[in-house]
Coordinates of C-alpha atoms and ligand atoms in Angstrom, one line a residue:
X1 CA -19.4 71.0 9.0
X2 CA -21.9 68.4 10.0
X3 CA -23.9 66.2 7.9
X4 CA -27.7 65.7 9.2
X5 CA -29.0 62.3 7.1
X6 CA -32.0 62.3 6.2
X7 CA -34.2 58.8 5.0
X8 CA -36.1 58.6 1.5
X9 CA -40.0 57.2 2.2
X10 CA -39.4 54.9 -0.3
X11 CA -36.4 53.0 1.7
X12 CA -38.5 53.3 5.0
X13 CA -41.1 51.8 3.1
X14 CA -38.7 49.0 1.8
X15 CA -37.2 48.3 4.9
X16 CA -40.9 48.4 7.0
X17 CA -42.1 45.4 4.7
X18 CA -39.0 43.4 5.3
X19 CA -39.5 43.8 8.9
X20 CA -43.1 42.7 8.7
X21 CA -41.6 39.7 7.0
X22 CA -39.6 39.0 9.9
X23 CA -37.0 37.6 8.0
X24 CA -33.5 39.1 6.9
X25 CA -33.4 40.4 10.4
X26 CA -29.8 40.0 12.3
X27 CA -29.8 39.2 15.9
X28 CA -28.3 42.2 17.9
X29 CA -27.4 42.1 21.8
X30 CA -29.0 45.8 21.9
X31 CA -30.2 48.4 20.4
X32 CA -30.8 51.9 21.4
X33 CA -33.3 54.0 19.4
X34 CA -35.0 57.2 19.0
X35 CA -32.2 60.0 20.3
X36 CA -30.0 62.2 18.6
X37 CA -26.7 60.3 17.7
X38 CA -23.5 62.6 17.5
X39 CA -21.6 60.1 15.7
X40 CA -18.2 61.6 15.9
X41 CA -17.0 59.9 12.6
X42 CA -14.5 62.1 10.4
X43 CA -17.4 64.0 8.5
X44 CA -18.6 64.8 12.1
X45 CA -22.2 62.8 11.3
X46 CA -25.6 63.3 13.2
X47 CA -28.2 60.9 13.1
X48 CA -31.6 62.5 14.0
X49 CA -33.2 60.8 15.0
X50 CA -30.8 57.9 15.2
X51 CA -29.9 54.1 16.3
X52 CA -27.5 52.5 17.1
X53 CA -27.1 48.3 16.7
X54 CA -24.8 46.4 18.8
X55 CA -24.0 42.8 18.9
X56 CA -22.0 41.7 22.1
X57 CA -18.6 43.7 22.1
X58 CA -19.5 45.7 19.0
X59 CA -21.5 48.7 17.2
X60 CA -22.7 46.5 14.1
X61 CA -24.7 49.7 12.4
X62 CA -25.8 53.5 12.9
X63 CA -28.8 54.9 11.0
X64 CA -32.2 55.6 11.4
X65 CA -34.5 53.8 13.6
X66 CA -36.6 52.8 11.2
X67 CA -33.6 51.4 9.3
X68 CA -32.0 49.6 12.3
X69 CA -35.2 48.3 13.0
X70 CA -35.9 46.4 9.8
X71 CA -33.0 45.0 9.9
X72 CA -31.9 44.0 13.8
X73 CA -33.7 42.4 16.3
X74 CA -32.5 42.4 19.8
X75 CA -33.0 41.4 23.2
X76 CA -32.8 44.4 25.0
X77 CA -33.6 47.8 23.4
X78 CA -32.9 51.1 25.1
X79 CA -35.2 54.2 23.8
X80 CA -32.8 57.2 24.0
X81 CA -36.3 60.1 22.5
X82 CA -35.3 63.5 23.6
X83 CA -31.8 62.2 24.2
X84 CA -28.2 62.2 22.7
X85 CA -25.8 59.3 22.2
X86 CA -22.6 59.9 21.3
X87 CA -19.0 58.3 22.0
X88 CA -17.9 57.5 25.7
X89 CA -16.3 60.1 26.8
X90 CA -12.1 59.0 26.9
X91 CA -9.9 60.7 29.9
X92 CA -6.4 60.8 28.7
X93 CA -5.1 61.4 31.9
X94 CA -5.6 60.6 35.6
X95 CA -3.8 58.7 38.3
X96 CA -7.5 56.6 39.5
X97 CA -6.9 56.4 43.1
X98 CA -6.0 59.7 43.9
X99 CA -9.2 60.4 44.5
X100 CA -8.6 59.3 48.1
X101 CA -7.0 62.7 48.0
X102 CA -9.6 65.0 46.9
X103 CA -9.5 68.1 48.9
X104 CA -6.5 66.9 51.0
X105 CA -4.3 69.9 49.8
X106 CA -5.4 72.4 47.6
X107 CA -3.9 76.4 46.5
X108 CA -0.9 75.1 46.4
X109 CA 2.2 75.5 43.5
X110 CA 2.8 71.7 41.7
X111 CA 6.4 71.5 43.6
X112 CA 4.9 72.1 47.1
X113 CA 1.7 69.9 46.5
X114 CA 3.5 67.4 45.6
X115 CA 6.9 67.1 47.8
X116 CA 5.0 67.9 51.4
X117 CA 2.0 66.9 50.5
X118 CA 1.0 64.1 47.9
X119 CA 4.5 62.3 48.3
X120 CA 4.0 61.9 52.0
X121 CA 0.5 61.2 52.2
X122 CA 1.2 58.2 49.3
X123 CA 4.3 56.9 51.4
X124 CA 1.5 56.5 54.1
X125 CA -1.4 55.1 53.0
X126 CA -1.1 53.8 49.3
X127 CA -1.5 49.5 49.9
X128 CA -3.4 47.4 47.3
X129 CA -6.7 48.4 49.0
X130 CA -6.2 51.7 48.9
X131 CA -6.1 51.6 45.4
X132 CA -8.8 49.3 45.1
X133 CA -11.1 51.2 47.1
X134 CA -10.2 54.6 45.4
X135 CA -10.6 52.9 42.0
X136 CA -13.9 51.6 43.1
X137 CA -14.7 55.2 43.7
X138 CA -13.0 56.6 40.8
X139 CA -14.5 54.1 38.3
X140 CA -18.3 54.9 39.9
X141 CA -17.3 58.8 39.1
X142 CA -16.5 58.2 35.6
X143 CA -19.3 55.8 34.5
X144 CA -22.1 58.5 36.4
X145 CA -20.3 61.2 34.4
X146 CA -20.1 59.2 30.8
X147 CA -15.9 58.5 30.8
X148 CA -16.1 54.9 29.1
X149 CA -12.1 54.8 28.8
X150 CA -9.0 56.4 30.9
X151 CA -5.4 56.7 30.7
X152 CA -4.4 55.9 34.1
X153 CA -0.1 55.9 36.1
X154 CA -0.5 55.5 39.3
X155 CA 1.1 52.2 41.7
X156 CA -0.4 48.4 42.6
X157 CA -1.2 48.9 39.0
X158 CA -2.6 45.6 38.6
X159 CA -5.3 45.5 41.3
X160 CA -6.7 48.9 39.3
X161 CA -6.8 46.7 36.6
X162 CA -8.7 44.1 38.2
X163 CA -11.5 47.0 39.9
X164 CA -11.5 48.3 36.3
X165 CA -12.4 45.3 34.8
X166 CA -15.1 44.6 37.6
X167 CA -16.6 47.8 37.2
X168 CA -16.7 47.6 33.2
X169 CA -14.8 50.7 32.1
X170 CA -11.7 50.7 29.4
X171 CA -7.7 51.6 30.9
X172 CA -5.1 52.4 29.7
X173 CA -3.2 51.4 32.7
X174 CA 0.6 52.8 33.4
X175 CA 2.5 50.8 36.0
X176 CA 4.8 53.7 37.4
X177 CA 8.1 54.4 37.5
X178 CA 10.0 56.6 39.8
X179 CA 13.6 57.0 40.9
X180 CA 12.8 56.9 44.6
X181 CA 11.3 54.5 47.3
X182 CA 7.8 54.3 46.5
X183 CA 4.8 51.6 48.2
X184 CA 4.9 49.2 45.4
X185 CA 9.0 49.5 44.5
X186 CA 11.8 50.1 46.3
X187 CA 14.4 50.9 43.4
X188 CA 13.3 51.7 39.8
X189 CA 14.6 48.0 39.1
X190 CA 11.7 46.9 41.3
X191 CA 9.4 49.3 39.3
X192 CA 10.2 48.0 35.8
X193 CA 10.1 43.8 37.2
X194 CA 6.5 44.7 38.4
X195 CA 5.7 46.6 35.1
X196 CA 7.0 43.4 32.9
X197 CA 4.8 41.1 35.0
X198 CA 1.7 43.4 34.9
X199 CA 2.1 43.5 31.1
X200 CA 2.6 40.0 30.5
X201 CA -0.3 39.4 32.5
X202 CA -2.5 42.1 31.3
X203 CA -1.5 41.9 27.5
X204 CA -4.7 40.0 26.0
X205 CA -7.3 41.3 28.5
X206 CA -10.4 42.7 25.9
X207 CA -10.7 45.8 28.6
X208 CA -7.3 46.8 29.4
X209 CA -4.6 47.8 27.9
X210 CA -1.2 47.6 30.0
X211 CA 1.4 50.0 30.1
X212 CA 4.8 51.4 31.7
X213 CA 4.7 55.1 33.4
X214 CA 8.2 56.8 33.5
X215 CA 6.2 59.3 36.2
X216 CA 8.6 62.4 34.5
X217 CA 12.3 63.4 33.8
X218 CA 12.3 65.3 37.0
X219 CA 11.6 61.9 38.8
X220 CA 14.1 59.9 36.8
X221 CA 17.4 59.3 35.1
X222 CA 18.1 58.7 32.3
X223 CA 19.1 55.0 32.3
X224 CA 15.5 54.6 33.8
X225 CA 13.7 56.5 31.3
X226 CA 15.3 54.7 28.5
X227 CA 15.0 50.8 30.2
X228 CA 10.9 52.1 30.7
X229 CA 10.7 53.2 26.7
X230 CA 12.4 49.8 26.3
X231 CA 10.3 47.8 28.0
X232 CA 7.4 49.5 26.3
X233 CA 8.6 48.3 22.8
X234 CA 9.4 45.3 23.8
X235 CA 5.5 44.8 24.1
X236 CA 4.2 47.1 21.9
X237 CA 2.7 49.1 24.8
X238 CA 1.7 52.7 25.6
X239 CA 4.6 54.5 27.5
X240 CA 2.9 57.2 29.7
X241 CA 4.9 60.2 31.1
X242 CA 4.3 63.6 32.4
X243 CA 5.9 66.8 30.1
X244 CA 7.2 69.8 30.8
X245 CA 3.7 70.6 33.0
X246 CA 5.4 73.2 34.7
X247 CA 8.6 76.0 33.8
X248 CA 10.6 74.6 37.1
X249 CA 10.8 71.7 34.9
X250 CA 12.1 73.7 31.8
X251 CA 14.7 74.8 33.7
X252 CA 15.4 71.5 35.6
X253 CA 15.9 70.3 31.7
X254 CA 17.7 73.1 30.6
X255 CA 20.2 73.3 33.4
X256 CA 21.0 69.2 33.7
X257 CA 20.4 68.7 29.7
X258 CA 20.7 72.0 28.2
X259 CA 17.4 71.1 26.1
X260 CA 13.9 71.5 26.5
X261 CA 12.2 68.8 28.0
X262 CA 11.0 67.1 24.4
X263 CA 14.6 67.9 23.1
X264 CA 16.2 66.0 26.1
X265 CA 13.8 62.9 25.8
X266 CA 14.5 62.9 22.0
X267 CA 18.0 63.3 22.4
X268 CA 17.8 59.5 24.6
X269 CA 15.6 57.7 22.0
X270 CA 12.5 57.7 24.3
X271 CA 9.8 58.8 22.1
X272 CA 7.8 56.3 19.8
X273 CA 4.4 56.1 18.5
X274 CA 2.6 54.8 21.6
X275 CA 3.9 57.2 23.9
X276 CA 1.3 59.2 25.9
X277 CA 2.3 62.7 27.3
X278 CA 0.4 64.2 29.9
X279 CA 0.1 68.3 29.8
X280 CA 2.7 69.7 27.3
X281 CA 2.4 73.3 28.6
X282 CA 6.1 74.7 28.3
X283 CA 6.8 73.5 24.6
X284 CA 8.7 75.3 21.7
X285 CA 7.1 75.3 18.4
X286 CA 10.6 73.1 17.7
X287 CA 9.0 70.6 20.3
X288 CA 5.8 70.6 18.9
X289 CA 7.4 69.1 15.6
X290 CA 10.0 67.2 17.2
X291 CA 5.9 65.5 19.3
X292 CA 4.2 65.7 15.9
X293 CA 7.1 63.9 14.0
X294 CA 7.2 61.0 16.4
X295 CA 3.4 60.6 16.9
X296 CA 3.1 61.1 20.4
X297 CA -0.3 61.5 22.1
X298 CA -0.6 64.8 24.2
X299 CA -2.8 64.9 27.0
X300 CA -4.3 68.7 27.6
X301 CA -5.3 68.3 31.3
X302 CA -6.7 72.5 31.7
X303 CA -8.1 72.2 35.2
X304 CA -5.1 70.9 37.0
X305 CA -3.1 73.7 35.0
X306 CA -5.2 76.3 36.3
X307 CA -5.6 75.0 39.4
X308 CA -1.5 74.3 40.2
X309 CA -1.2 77.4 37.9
X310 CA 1.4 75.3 36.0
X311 CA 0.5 77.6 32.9
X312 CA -1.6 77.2 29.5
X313 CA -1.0 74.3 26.7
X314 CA -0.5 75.9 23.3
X315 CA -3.6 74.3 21.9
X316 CA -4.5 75.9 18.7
X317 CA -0.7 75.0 18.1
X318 CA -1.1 71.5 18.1
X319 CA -3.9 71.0 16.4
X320 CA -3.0 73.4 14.1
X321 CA 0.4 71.0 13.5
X322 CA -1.9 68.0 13.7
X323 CA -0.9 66.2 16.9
X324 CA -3.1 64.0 18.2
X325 CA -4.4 65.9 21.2
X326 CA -6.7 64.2 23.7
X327 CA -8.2 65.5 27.2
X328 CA -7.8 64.8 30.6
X329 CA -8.8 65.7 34.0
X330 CA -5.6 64.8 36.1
X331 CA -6.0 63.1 39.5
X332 CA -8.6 64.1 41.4
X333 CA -6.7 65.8 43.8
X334 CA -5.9 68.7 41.5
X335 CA -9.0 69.5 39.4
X336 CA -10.9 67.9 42.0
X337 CA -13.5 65.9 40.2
X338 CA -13.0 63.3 37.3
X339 CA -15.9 65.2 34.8
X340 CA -14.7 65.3 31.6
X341 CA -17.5 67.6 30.5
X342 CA -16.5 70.0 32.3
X343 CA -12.9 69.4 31.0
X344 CA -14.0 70.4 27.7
X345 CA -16.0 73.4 29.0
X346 CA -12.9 74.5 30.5
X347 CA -10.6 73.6 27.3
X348 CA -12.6 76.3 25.3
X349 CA -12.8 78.5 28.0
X350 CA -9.3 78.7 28.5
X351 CA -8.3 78.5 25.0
X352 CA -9.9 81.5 24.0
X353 CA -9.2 83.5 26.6
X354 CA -5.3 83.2 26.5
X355 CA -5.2 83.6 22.6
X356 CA -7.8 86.4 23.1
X357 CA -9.6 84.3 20.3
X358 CA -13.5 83.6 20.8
X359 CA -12.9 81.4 17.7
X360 CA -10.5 79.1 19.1
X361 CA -11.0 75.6 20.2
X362 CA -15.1 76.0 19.0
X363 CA -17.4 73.3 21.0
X364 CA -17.0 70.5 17.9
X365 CA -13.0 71.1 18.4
X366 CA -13.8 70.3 22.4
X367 CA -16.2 67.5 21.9
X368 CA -13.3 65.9 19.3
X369 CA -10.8 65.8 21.8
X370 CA -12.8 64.4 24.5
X371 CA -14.1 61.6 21.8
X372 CA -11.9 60.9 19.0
X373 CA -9.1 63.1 19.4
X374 CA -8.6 61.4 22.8
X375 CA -8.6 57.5 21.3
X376 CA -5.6 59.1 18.9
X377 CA -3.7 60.2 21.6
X378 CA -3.6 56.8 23.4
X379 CA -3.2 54.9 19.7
X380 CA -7.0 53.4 19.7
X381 CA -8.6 55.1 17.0
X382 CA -9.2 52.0 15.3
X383 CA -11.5 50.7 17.8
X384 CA -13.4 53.6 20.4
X385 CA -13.9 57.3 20.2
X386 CA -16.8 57.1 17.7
X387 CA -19.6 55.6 16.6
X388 CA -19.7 53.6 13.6
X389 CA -19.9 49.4 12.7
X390 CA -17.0 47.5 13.5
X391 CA -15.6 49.9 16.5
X392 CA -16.3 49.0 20.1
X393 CA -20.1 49.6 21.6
X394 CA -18.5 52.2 23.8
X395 CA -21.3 55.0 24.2
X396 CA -23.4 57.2 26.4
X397 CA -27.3 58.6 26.6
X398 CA -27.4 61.8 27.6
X399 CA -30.3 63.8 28.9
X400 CA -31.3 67.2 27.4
X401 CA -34.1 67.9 29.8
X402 CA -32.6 70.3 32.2
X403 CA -33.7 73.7 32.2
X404 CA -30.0 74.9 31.4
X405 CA -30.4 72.8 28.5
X406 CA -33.6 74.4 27.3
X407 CA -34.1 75.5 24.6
X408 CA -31.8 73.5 22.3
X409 CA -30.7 74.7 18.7
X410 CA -27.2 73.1 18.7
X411 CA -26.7 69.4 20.4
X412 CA -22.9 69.9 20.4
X413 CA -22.8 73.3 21.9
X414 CA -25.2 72.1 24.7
X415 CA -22.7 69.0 25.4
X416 CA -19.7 71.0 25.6
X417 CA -21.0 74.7 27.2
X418 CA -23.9 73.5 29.8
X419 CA -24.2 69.9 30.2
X420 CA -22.4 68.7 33.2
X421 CA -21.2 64.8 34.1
X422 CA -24.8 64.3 36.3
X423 CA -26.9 64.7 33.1
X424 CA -25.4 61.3 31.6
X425 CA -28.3 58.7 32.1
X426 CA -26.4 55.5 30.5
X427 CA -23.0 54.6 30.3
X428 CA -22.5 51.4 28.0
X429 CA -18.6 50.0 27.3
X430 CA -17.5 47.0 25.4
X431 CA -21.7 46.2 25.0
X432 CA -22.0 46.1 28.4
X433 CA -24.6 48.5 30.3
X434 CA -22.6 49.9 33.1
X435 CA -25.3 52.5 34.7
X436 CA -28.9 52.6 33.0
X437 CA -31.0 55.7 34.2
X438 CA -28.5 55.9 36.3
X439 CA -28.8 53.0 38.1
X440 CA -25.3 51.6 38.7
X441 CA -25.4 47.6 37.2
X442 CA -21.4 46.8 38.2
X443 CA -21.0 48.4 41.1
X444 CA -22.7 48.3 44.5
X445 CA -23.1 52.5 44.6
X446 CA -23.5 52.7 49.0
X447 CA -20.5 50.4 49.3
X448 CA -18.0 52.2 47.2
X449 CA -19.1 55.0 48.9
X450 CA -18.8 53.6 52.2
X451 CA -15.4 52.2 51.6
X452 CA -14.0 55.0 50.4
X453 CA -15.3 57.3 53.7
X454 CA -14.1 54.6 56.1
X455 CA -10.1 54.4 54.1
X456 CA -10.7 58.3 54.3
X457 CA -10.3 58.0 57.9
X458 CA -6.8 56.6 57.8
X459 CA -5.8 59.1 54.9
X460 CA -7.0 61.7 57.4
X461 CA -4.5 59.9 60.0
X462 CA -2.1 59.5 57.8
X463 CA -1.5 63.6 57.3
X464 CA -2.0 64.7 60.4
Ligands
LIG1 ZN1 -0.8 63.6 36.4

């Protein structure tokens, strides 16, 4: 259930005379005031109307305007009337750059798509500025649609850090690994140097957190998949890997392992609390435990399953076995957009149909895994995916004036069932205001766009 707060007269009253006073009041870096704050926090608190204080990197306090204003001053204040703040939104799973390939092959069964297709096309064209342009481009995406942090495994990790930084958002970056010749590593050797220096340089940065992508078990041996879960513990950093997404790679598993694909990667040690696994569609209940005991984050991805038709996560099962269950939108090349509204319209959608179950994943279970539930899954919890003092200022303003959003009884129902990315007004991460009215402040909007048609020209080449 959610808790609406409501404010005594008599401490408005208090507080109003100790702002006349002008004294007592904190210096804050921002505050936004006046909309409806979802905070997200575990008794699922609004704030209506509400505020929210920051000071440089953090949220310092939530309440009512009238509270936050007798007790904060800052320089910049942001009126959010008619509007809702709530958490940035948190992708659990993308591969940035592959937005250079939106469109480039679509209808097409995971194997295909990705053997005469994706795998080709990358072998062509992915260079450092390829994946700088198309993380230019992927970063504007995400901030115009209100995702504050992703999960990211893609290559040239390190210059998607750098365009992540530059454009403000959070990563959770995975250097990947893969068994064959790719355009960053020859040999998986190669692969695991360039993750060790991309950690070690990466490890203290306030924006991004650095990790190692085994890209699946398909795509690896074992001796790699264990050196990459390794090298993860060695630093204490998230180990990202694609999971049994599709039943080819049950049977894969079955026929080279004889396990499942959780059983197999248990069986070699690779699981540990910061690993990250993307889709989880083909799971036993066994697995589910085996996920559950070992506090691995699962990454429920539902447009790139029904678009590759890979099949449907068991949901209801893992939240119903408490895993920590985030959402993502997979690359952009199989979904093809990076809204993660949308994702959690679909997530419900989906979810209901397949257990023919209206009930299941309701639009609060939705709006948790895209907040929340998502900073569990990549181990953050402590510091984004709601709002409350002491966490990171990592939020978005929302407009409600759309006439699909008219009339409004429920603010979580309209987030999750009819707003879409375009309705985000201001995306703010880390303190910093990334888009305001959606007027882009990090990045230079024409030239991202303009870069990324001009590289699209020699992706086009590339293919043909
Ligand atoms: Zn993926």
């Amino acid at each position: 259930m959610r808790a609406y707060v409501s404010f005594a007269v008599a401490i408005a009253l208090a507080a109003g005379a100790c702002a006349a006073a002008g004294q007592n009041r904190r210096a804050a870096t921002l505050i936004i005031s006046g909309g409806i704050v979802i905070t997200e926090n575990v008794s699922h608190q609004i704030v209506n109307p509400g505020a929210v204080a920051i000071n440089g990197a953090d949220i310092v306090a939530v309440d009512s305007p009238e509270s936050i204003a007798s007790r904060y001053t800052a320089s910049e204040t942001i009126d959010a009337r008619g509007q809702i703040v709530l958490p940035g939104l948190i992708n659990t799973h993308t591969h940035a750059p592959m937005v250079m390939f939106r469109g480039l092959a679509d209808d097409l069964a995971l194997r295909d798509w990705l053997q005469k297709y994706i795998f080709p096309a990358e072998a062509k064209s992915v260079s450092p500025e390829f994946v700088r342009t198309g993380t230019r481009l992927a970063a504007l995406e995400m901030i115009e649609s209100g995702t504050t942090t992703y999960a990211d495994m893609y290559y040239f990790e390190e210059e998607i850090a750098k365009a992540t930084r530059e454009a403000g958002l959070r990563g959770v970056l995975g250097e990947t690994i893969i068994q064959f010749p790719v355009a960053d590593a020859k040999t998986p050797a190669e692969a695991l140097a360039r993750a060790e220096t991309f950690i070690k340089a990466f490890k203290d940065d306030s924006l991004i957190v650095p990790a190692v992508a085994p890209h699946a078990i398909y795509t690896n041996d074992k001796e790699t998949l264990v050196a990459s879960a390794a090298l993860g513990r060695k630093y204490q950093v998230p180990v990202i890997i694609h999971l049994a997404e599709t039943e080819d790679e049950v049977k894969i598993a079955r026929d080279q392992h004889k396990a499942t694909p959780v059983g197999y990667l248990e069986s070699i040690g690779f699981w540990g609390p910061r690993t990250i696994a993307a889709h989880g569609v083909w799971v036993t209940d066994e697995d589910i435990q085996i996920l559950k005991r070992r506090q691995v984050g699962v990454a429920h991805n539902p447009e790139s399953n029904m678009k590759l038709a890979s099949g449907v996560a068991p949901v209801t099962k893992y939240l119903a076995a408490g895993v920590s269950l985030g959402l993502g939108t997979d690359g952009a090349a199989s979904n093809n957009d990076l809204d993660m509204f949308e994702a959690m319209r679909q997530a419900a959608f989906l979810a209901k149909l397949t257990t023919k179950d209206p009930t299941a994943v309701p639009a609060q279970a939705a709006l948790d895994m895209a907040t929340i539930g998502g900073a569990r899954a990549l181990g953050m919890q402590t510091s984004i995916g709601s709002l409350e003092a002491g966490k990171r200022a990592d939020l978005i303003i929302v407009s409600m004036a759309a006439a699909r959003q008219t009339p409004m009884f429920d603010p979580v129902s309209h987030l999750v069932y009819v707003t879409r990315g375009d309705d985000v007004r201001t995306t703010i991460v880390n303190g910093k205001v990334l888009m305001t009215d959606r007027q882009m402040r990090t990045l230079d909007r024409a030239t991202v766009i303009a870069d990324a048609n001009t590289l699209a020209e020699s992706v086009r080449r590339a293919v043909q």
